Coordinates of C-alpha atoms in Angstrom, one line a residue:
Chain A
M165 CA 90.0 151.4 89.6
I166 CA 92.6 149.7 91.7
S167 CA 93.7 152.0 94.5
V168 CA 96.3 151.1 97.1
E169 CA 96.7 153.7 99.8
Q170 CA 99.7 153.9 102.1
L171 CA 99.8 150.1 102.3
C172 CA 102.1 148.4 104.8
V173 CA 102.7 144.6 104.6
Q174 CA 105.2 142.6 106.5
V175 CA 106.5 139.2 105.2
G176 CA 109.0 137.7 107.6
G177 CA 111.9 140.2 107.7
F178 CA 110.7 142.0 104.6
A179 CA 108.3 145.0 104.7
L180 CA 106.5 147.1 102.2
R181 CA 105.8 150.5 103.7
D182 CA 103.5 153.3 102.7
I183 CA 102.9 152.0 99.2
S184 CA 100.3 153.9 97.2
I185 CA 99.4 153.2 93.6
S186 CA 96.4 153.9 91.4
V187 CA 95.3 152.0 88.3
P188 CA 92.4 153.6 86.4
T189 CA 89.4 151.4 85.4
G190 CA 90.0 149.5 82.2
S191 CA 93.7 150.4 82.0
Y192 CA 96.7 148.0 81.8
A193 CA 99.3 148.8 84.4
V194 CA 102.7 147.2 84.4
L195 CA 104.6 147.0 87.7
M196 CA 108.4 146.6 87.3
G197 CA 111.1 146.3 89.9
R198 CA 114.1 144.2 90.9
T199 CA 113.8 140.7 92.3
G200 CA 112.9 140.9 96.0
S201 CA 111.6 144.4 95.7
G202 CA 108.1 143.4 96.9
K203 CA 106.1 143.3 93.7
T204 CA 104.6 139.9 94.4
T205 CA 103.8 140.9 98.0
L206 CA 101.9 143.9 96.7
L207 CA 100.0 141.9 94.2
E208 CA 99.2 139.3 96.9
A209 CA 97.9 142.0 99.2
I210 CA 95.6 143.3 96.5
C211 CA 94.3 139.8 95.9
G212 CA 93.8 139.3 99.7
L213 CA 96.5 136.7 100.1
R214 CA 98.6 138.8 102.5
R215 CA 97.5 140.4 105.8
V216 CA 97.8 144.1 105.6
L217 CA 99.3 145.9 108.6
S218 CA 98.0 149.3 107.7
G219 CA 96.7 151.2 104.8
R220 CA 93.8 150.3 102.4
V221 CA 93.1 148.4 99.2
V222 CA 90.2 150.0 97.4
L223 CA 88.7 148.4 94.3
N224 CA 86.2 150.5 92.4
G225 CA 85.6 152.6 95.5
I226 CA 85.0 149.7 97.8
D227 CA 87.5 149.2 100.7
V228 CA 88.4 145.5 100.4
T229 CA 91.3 145.5 102.8
T230 CA 89.7 143.1 105.2
L231 CA 87.7 141.1 102.7
P232 CA 88.6 137.5 101.8
P233 CA 90.1 136.9 98.4
A234 CA 86.8 135.3 97.2
A235 CA 84.9 138.5 97.7
R236 CA 87.3 140.8 95.9
D237 CA 86.5 140.1 92.3
V238 CA 90.1 139.8 91.4
G239 CA 91.5 137.2 89.0
F240 CA 95.0 136.0 89.8
V241 CA 97.6 134.4 87.5
P242 CA 100.7 133.3 89.4
Q243 CA 104.2 133.0 87.9
D244 CA 104.1 129.3 87.3
G245 CA 100.4 129.1 86.4
A246 CA 99.7 126.9 89.5
L247 CA 97.3 124.7 87.5
F248 CA 95.4 122.1 89.5
Q249 CA 97.1 118.8 88.6
H250 CA 94.0 116.7 88.8
L251 CA 91.8 118.8 86.5
T252 CA 91.6 119.0 82.7
V253 CA 91.8 122.3 80.9
R254 CA 88.0 122.3 80.6
R255 CA 87.5 121.7 84.3
H256 CA 90.0 124.6 85.0
L257 CA 87.8 127.0 83.0
E258 CA 84.7 125.7 84.8
F259 CA 86.2 125.7 88.3
A260 CA 85.2 129.2 89.4
L261 CA 81.8 128.9 87.7
E262 CA 81.0 125.7 89.6
V263 CA 81.9 127.4 92.8
R264 CA 79.5 130.2 91.9
R265 CA 76.9 127.6 90.9
W266 CA 76.4 128.8 87.3
S267 CA 73.9 126.8 85.3
R268 CA 75.3 124.2 82.9
D269 CA 74.3 126.1 79.8
R270 CA 75.7 129.4 81.0
M271 CA 78.9 127.7 82.0
A272 CA 79.3 125.9 78.7
R273 CA 78.8 129.2 76.8
R274 CA 81.4 130.9 78.9
V275 CA 83.9 128.1 78.6
E276 CA 83.5 128.1 74.8
E277 CA 84.0 131.8 74.7
L278 CA 87.2 131.6 76.7
A279 CA 88.5 128.7 74.7
G280 CA 88.0 130.8 71.6
W281 CA 89.8 133.8 72.9
L282 CA 92.7 131.8 74.3
G283 CA 93.0 129.2 71.6
L284 CA 92.4 126.4 74.0
G285 CA 89.9 124.4 71.8
P286 CA 92.2 121.4 71.0
L287 CA 93.5 121.3 74.6
M288 CA 90.2 121.0 76.5
D289 CA 90.5 117.4 77.6
R290 CA 94.2 117.5 78.4
L291 CA 95.7 117.5 81.9
P292 CA 98.3 120.1 83.0
Q293 CA 101.1 117.6 82.9
G294 CA 100.9 117.5 79.1
L295 CA 100.9 121.3 78.5
S296 CA 103.8 123.5 77.3
G297 CA 104.7 126.7 79.3
G298 CA 102.7 128.9 76.9
E299 CA 99.6 126.6 77.1
T300 CA 99.9 126.5 80.9
Q301 CA 99.8 130.3 81.1
R302 CA 96.9 130.5 78.6
V303 CA 94.9 128.0 80.8
A304 CA 95.8 130.0 84.0
L305 CA 94.7 133.2 82.3
G306 CA 91.4 131.6 81.2
R307 CA 90.8 130.2 84.7
A308 CA 91.4 133.7 86.2
L309 CA 89.1 135.4 83.7
S310 CA 86.4 132.7 83.7
F311 CA 84.2 134.4 86.4
Q312 CA 84.4 137.7 84.6
P313 CA 86.4 139.6 87.3
R314 CA 86.7 143.3 87.1
F315 CA 90.4 143.1 88.1
L316 CA 93.2 140.9 86.9
C317 CA 96.6 140.5 88.7
L318 CA 99.3 138.9 86.7
D319 CA 102.5 137.8 88.5
E320 CA 105.3 137.5 85.9
P321 CA 103.1 135.2 83.7
L322 CA 105.6 135.3 80.8
S323 CA 108.9 135.0 82.6
A324 CA 109.4 131.4 82.0
L325 CA 108.4 131.5 78.3
D326 CA 110.5 131.5 75.1
D327 CA 110.3 134.5 72.8
A328 CA 107.7 133.0 70.5
S329 CA 105.4 131.9 73.4
R330 CA 105.9 135.3 75.0
A331 CA 104.8 137.2 71.9
E332 CA 101.9 134.8 71.5
I333 CA 100.7 135.4 75.1
C334 CA 101.2 139.1 74.8
A335 CA 98.8 139.0 71.8
V336 CA 96.4 136.9 73.8
L337 CA 96.5 139.4 76.7
E338 CA 95.8 142.3 74.3
T339 CA 92.8 140.4 72.9
V340 CA 91.5 139.4 76.3
C341 CA 91.7 143.0 77.7
E342 CA 90.0 144.4 74.6
H343 CA 87.1 141.9 75.0
S344 CA 86.7 141.9 78.8
G345 CA 87.5 145.5 79.7
V346 CA 89.2 144.2 82.8
T347 CA 91.6 146.4 84.8
V348 CA 95.0 144.8 84.8
L349 CA 98.0 145.0 87.1
H350 CA 100.9 143.0 85.5
I351 CA 104.3 142.3 87.1
T352 CA 107.2 141.8 84.8
H353 CA 111.0 142.3 84.5
N354 CA 110.8 142.6 80.7
L355 CA 110.9 146.1 79.4
A356 CA 109.8 145.1 75.9
E357 CA 106.8 143.3 77.3
A358 CA 106.0 146.4 79.4
D359 CA 106.3 148.7 76.4
R360 CA 104.0 146.6 74.4
L361 CA 101.3 146.1 77.0
A362 CA 101.4 149.0 79.5
D363 CA 99.0 152.0 79.7
N364 CA 100.7 152.8 83.0
L365 CA 104.2 151.8 84.0
L366 CA 105.0 151.6 87.7
T367 CA 108.3 151.0 89.3
L368 CA 108.8 149.6 92.8
K369 CA 112.2 150.2 94.3
N370 CA 113.6 149.9 97.9
G371 CA 110.1 149.2 99.2
H372 CA 108.6 152.3 97.6
I373 CA 106.9 153.3 94.4
E374 CA 109.6 155.5 93.0
S375 CA 108.4 156.4 89.6
I376 CA 105.2 156.3 87.7
D377 CA 105.2 156.8 84.0
S378 CA 102.0 157.2 82.1
Q379 CA 102.3 156.2 78.5
T380 CA 98.9 157.3 77.4
Chain B
M714 CA 151.8 114.5 58.8
S715 CA 153.3 113.7 62.3
R716 CA 151.4 114.6 65.5
D717 CA 152.6 117.2 67.8
P718 CA 154.4 115.5 70.8
M719 CA 152.5 117.8 73.3
E720 CA 149.2 116.7 71.7
T721 CA 150.2 113.0 72.1
V722 CA 151.1 113.5 75.8
A723 CA 147.8 115.4 76.4
G724 CA 145.9 112.6 74.7
A725 CA 147.5 109.9 76.7
S726 CA 146.8 111.8 79.9
I727 CA 143.1 112.2 79.1
E728 CA 142.9 108.5 78.3
S729 CA 144.6 107.5 81.5
T730 CA 142.3 109.8 83.5
A731 CA 139.2 108.4 81.8
R732 CA 140.4 104.8 82.5
R733 CA 141.1 105.6 86.2
S734 CA 137.6 107.2 86.4
R735 CA 135.9 104.2 84.8
Q736 CA 137.7 101.8 87.2
S737 CA 136.8 103.9 90.2
D738 CA 133.2 104.1 89.1
T739 CA 133.1 100.3 88.7
R740 CA 134.6 99.7 92.2
F741 CA 132.2 102.2 93.7
Y742 CA 129.1 100.4 92.3
V743 CA 130.5 97.0 93.2
C744 CA 131.0 98.1 96.8
L745 CA 127.4 99.5 96.9
G746 CA 126.1 96.3 95.3
I747 CA 127.8 94.1 97.8
L748 CA 126.6 96.1 100.8
G749 CA 123.0 96.4 99.5
G750 CA 123.0 92.9 98.1
S751 CA 123.9 91.3 101.5
Y752 CA 120.8 92.8 103.1
L753 CA 118.6 91.8 100.2
L754 CA 120.1 88.2 100.4
L755 CA 119.3 88.1 104.1
L756 CA 115.7 89.1 103.5
V757 CA 115.2 86.7 100.6
A758 CA 116.9 83.9 102.6
T759 CA 114.5 84.2 105.5
L760 CA 111.5 84.1 103.2
V761 CA 112.9 81.1 101.3
A762 CA 113.7 79.3 104.6
D763 CA 110.1 79.9 105.7
L764 CA 108.8 78.6 102.4
F765 CA 110.9 75.4 102.6
Y766 CA 110.0 74.9 106.3
T767 CA 106.3 74.7 105.5
S768 CA 104.2 72.9 102.8
P769 CA 100.9 73.5 101.1
G770 CA 99.5 70.9 103.6
H771 CA 100.5 73.0 106.6
L772 CA 99.1 76.0 105.0
W773 CA 95.8 74.2 104.2
R774 CA 95.6 72.9 107.8
A775 CA 96.2 76.3 109.2
L776 CA 93.5 77.8 107.1
Q777 CA 91.1 75.0 108.3
S778 CA 91.6 76.0 111.9
S779 CA 88.6 78.0 113.2
E780 CA 91.0 80.0 115.5
I781 CA 93.2 81.0 112.6
R782 CA 90.2 81.8 110.4
Y783 CA 88.9 84.0 113.2
A784 CA 92.3 85.7 113.5
I785 CA 92.4 86.3 109.8
R786 CA 88.9 87.8 109.9
L787 CA 89.6 90.0 112.9
S788 CA 93.0 91.1 111.4
L789 CA 91.3 92.2 108.1
I790 CA 88.5 94.0 109.9
S791 CA 90.7 95.7 112.6
C792 CA 93.3 96.7 110.1
T793 CA 90.7 98.3 107.8
L794 CA 89.1 100.1 110.7
T795 CA 92.5 101.3 111.9
T796 CA 93.3 102.5 108.4
L797 CA 90.0 104.5 108.2
L798 CA 90.5 106.0 111.7
S799 CA 94.2 106.8 110.9
L800 CA 93.2 108.7 107.7
W801 CA 90.4 110.5 109.5
V802 CA 93.0 111.9 112.0
A803 CA 96.1 112.0 109.9
V804 CA 94.7 114.1 107.0
P805 CA 93.7 117.1 109.2
I806 CA 96.8 116.8 111.3
G807 CA 99.1 116.6 108.3
Y808 CA 97.4 119.6 106.7
L809 CA 97.5 121.7 109.8
M810 CA 101.1 120.9 110.5
A811 CA 102.1 121.7 106.9
R812 CA 100.1 124.9 106.5
V813 CA 99.7 126.6 110.0
R814 CA 102.6 128.0 112.1
F815 CA 101.9 128.2 115.8
P816 CA 103.9 128.4 119.1
G817 CA 105.2 125.0 120.3
Q818 CA 104.8 123.5 116.8
R819 CA 108.1 121.6 117.1
L820 CA 107.0 120.1 120.4
V821 CA 103.7 119.0 118.9
D822 CA 105.5 117.6 115.9
A823 CA 107.8 115.6 118.2
I824 CA 104.8 114.3 120.2
F825 CA 103.2 112.9 117.0
D826 CA 106.4 110.9 116.4
I827 CA 106.4 109.3 119.9
P828 CA 104.6 106.1 118.8
I829 CA 107.2 105.6 116.1
V830 CA 110.1 105.7 118.5
L831 CA 108.5 104.2 121.6
P832 CA 108.9 100.4 122.2
P833 CA 105.6 98.8 121.2
L834 CA 105.2 97.1 124.6
V835 CA 105.4 100.5 126.3
I836 CA 102.5 101.8 124.1
G837 CA 100.4 98.8 125.1
L838 CA 101.3 99.4 128.8
S839 CA 100.5 103.1 128.5
L840 CA 97.1 102.3 127.0
L841 CA 96.4 99.8 129.7
I842 CA 97.2 102.4 132.4
L843 CA 95.1 105.0 130.7
F844 CA 92.1 102.8 130.8
Q845 CA 92.7 102.1 134.5
T846 CA 92.3 105.8 135.4
A847 CA 89.0 107.1 136.6
P848 CA 87.8 108.5 133.3
G849 CA 89.1 105.3 131.5
Q850 CA 87.1 103.1 133.9
A851 CA 84.0 105.2 133.5
L852 CA 84.2 104.8 129.8
Q853 CA 84.7 101.1 130.0
R854 CA 81.5 100.7 132.1
V855 CA 79.6 102.0 129.0
F856 CA 81.9 100.7 126.3
P857 CA 84.3 97.9 127.2
V858 CA 87.7 98.4 125.6
T859 CA 90.5 96.6 127.5
Y860 CA 90.9 92.9 126.5
A861 CA 88.0 93.3 124.0
I862 CA 88.0 93.9 120.2
P863 CA 88.1 97.7 120.4
S864 CA 91.4 97.4 122.3
V865 CA 92.9 95.7 119.2
V866 CA 91.9 98.5 116.9
L867 CA 93.0 101.2 119.4
A868 CA 96.4 99.4 119.9
Q869 CA 96.9 99.2 116.1
F870 CA 95.7 102.8 115.7
M871 CA 98.2 104.2 118.2
V872 CA 101.2 103.2 116.0
A873 CA 99.7 103.1 112.5
C874 CA 98.3 106.6 112.8
A875 CA 101.7 108.1 113.6
F876 CA 103.0 106.7 110.3
A877 CA 100.0 108.0 108.5
V878 CA 100.4 111.5 110.1
R879 CA 104.1 111.6 109.0
T880 CA 103.2 110.6 105.4
M881 CA 100.3 113.1 105.2
R882 CA 102.5 115.9 106.6
A883 CA 105.2 115.3 103.9
T884 CA 102.5 115.1 101.2
F885 CA 100.9 118.4 102.1
D886 CA 104.4 120.0 102.5
Q887 CA 105.0 119.2 98.8
I888 CA 101.7 120.7 97.5
S889 CA 102.3 124.3 96.8
P890 CA 100.1 126.7 98.9
R891 CA 99.8 128.7 95.7
H892 CA 97.2 126.2 94.4
E893 CA 95.0 127.0 97.4
Q894 CA 95.6 130.7 97.1
V895 CA 94.5 130.6 93.5
A896 CA 91.4 128.6 94.5
L897 CA 90.6 131.3 97.1
T898 CA 90.8 134.0 94.4
L899 CA 88.5 131.9 92.3
G900 CA 85.8 132.1 94.9
C901 CA 86.5 129.2 97.2
T902 CA 86.4 129.3 101.0
R903 CA 89.3 127.6 102.8
S904 CA 87.2 124.5 103.2
Q905 CA 86.2 124.4 99.5
A906 CA 89.9 125.0 98.5
F907 CA 90.8 122.0 100.7
W908 CA 88.2 119.6 99.4
M909 CA 88.3 120.7 95.7
V910 CA 92.0 121.3 95.2
V911 CA 94.3 120.2 98.0
L912 CA 92.8 116.8 98.9
P913 CA 92.5 115.6 95.2
E914 CA 96.1 116.7 94.7
A915 CA 97.1 114.7 97.8
R916 CA 95.3 111.5 96.7
R917 CA 98.5 109.5 96.1
G918 CA 99.8 110.5 99.5
V919 CA 96.4 109.5 101.0
L920 CA 96.7 106.1 99.3
T921 CA 100.3 105.7 100.6
A922 CA 99.3 106.7 104.1
A923 CA 96.4 104.2 104.0
T924 CA 98.5 101.3 102.8
L925 CA 101.2 102.1 105.2
A926 CA 98.7 102.3 108.1
W927 CA 97.1 99.0 107.0
A928 CA 100.5 97.3 106.8
R929 CA 101.7 98.6 110.2
A930 CA 98.4 97.5 111.8
L931 CA 98.7 94.0 110.4
G932 CA 102.2 93.7 111.8
E933 CA 101.4 95.2 115.2
F934 CA 102.0 92.7 118.1
G935 CA 103.4 94.2 121.3
P936 CA 100.7 96.7 122.2
I937 CA 98.0 94.2 121.3
L938 CA 99.5 91.5 123.5
V939 CA 99.6 93.9 126.5
F940 CA 96.4 95.8 126.0
S941 CA 94.2 93.2 124.4
G942 CA 95.6 90.0 125.6
A943 CA 95.9 86.9 123.4
T944 CA 92.6 85.2 123.9
R945 CA 91.7 82.7 121.2
L946 CA 88.5 83.5 119.3
R947 CA 88.3 86.9 121.1
T948 CA 91.3 89.2 120.6
E949 CA 93.5 87.0 118.5
V950 CA 94.9 88.6 115.3
L951 CA 97.4 87.0 112.9
S952 CA 100.5 88.4 114.8
T953 CA 99.2 86.9 118.1
T954 CA 98.4 83.6 116.3
V955 CA 102.1 83.3 115.4
F956 CA 103.0 83.9 119.1
L957 CA 100.3 81.5 120.4
E958 CA 101.3 78.7 117.9
L959 CA 104.9 79.2 118.8
S960 CA 104.2 79.1 122.5
V961 CA 102.6 75.6 122.2
G962 CA 105.4 74.4 119.9
N963 CA 103.3 74.3 116.7
L964 CA 106.1 75.7 114.6
E965 CA 104.5 74.6 111.3
A966 CA 101.3 76.5 111.9
A967 CA 103.3 79.5 113.1
V968 CA 105.3 79.5 109.9
A969 CA 102.2 79.0 107.7
V970 CA 100.5 82.0 109.4
S971 CA 103.7 84.0 109.0
L972 CA 103.7 83.3 105.3
L973 CA 100.1 84.5 105.0
M974 CA 101.2 87.7 106.7
V975 CA 104.2 88.0 104.3
A976 CA 101.9 87.5 101.3
A977 CA 99.6 90.3 102.6
A978 CA 102.5 92.6 103.3
V979 CA 104.0 92.0 99.8
V980 CA 100.6 92.8 98.2
V981 CA 100.4 96.0 100.3
L982 CA 104.0 97.1 99.6
L983 CA 103.5 96.5 95.9
L984 CA 100.4 98.6 96.0
I985 CA 102.5 101.4 97.7
R986 CA 105.2 101.1 95.1
T987 CA 102.9 101.1 92.1
K988 CA 100.1 103.4 93.1
G989 CA 102.0 105.7 95.5
S990 CA 105.4 105.8 93.8
E991 CA 105.0 109.5 92.8
S992 CA 103.8 110.6 96.2
S993 CA 105.9 112.0 99.0
F994 CA 106.3 108.8 101.1
N995 CA 110.0 108.3 100.4
R996 CA 111.0 111.9 100.5
P997 CA 112.4 113.6 103.5
V998 CA 110.0 115.8 105.6

């Protein structure tokens, strides 16, 4: 479960105050809100990329508020994918596994599994420069899921995609969540996307969570 | 069917505007071409004049001189050492200045630029004074610097490093911090994120900083003259060779050595343009 309790985060002149949300284990939560409402800041705080002034981030019952990002078990997909320009698709999928010193065999099996889920087989030796927007997001998703995190934070991963690519990635997300059982918090502006994917729909407005709709 | 008179007038007006626009564009590019071309002409003219002033014989004789061969050797070694030292310092400084915000950062940033704006002779003089202080003299009793080979490297380093720092700062500024953040969520420590993600992505900037530092070191003269002296077969590098040959009236040898330096500079600049063309060197900080 992702649980955020009365979280306060300050970024320059902008502040998130007393934010509390809860995403049940294994569910897919979609967070909506206007541009500049603080959605990305909240996501970054959960990932450990923003210093928290007060409040707590609790993941599966463990208070991770002061833990570094590496210790949180959270996969992160930023808006533009942020692929590493010097690494091939295969090396992206291997990156977190190398950091964790997985064996060659185990790593190869995991990479093949991810490539299958995400349809990355023909792209494995390509560099990011040659990838389309949809392909970039699939690689970013594969990289974030590679180390089998229990939580996945997606920051508008589909916003820059055309309708066909968007539908394709939505299908990929559904498949991946079904296979991995990961708990997802997904930011989007797109209501259709939210309707398709969300178990829980959260809305962030004026620095506060104003409404929470449960669809299931 | 006859054309509407209003349509004809509008058509003539569009054509006239288009003609005026084309003429203006042509004049604009001609003016730019003349202004830029005059500087290009001056540069090429000086090189051509040098080339016509010397001959393969002069160049051959210069290369036969043991003093000049020593200067070439010392230049190559000192410039390479300076480049390595500059990168060793410029990469961490550039990264810190691009990523960390701290009180007095503007002042520190300005201090790093001092060697770029200071007259070269002043840098040499300042180094000389520094090594005359008590700590400087204590160091020199163990490790002689002034008027010895280490002083050549240190004098070159003072200026070359400032250019390397500027280049690395601009390079790291242009690499999105998002990449490091993603690496952190993937399990990296800060140090791993730097070595595995940031530095490989900055490789073109590192190459540019290295070539720039090497070229600056090769051309350095003022600080070396003051801090290292111009002793033949001791602290003589190519730039001091030109000065020494000129001072004894051997203009042919001075020009021959100058052309060697021009050739080295052209090779380095071509390397920058080809290998580092996509890096941040030419972009504003």
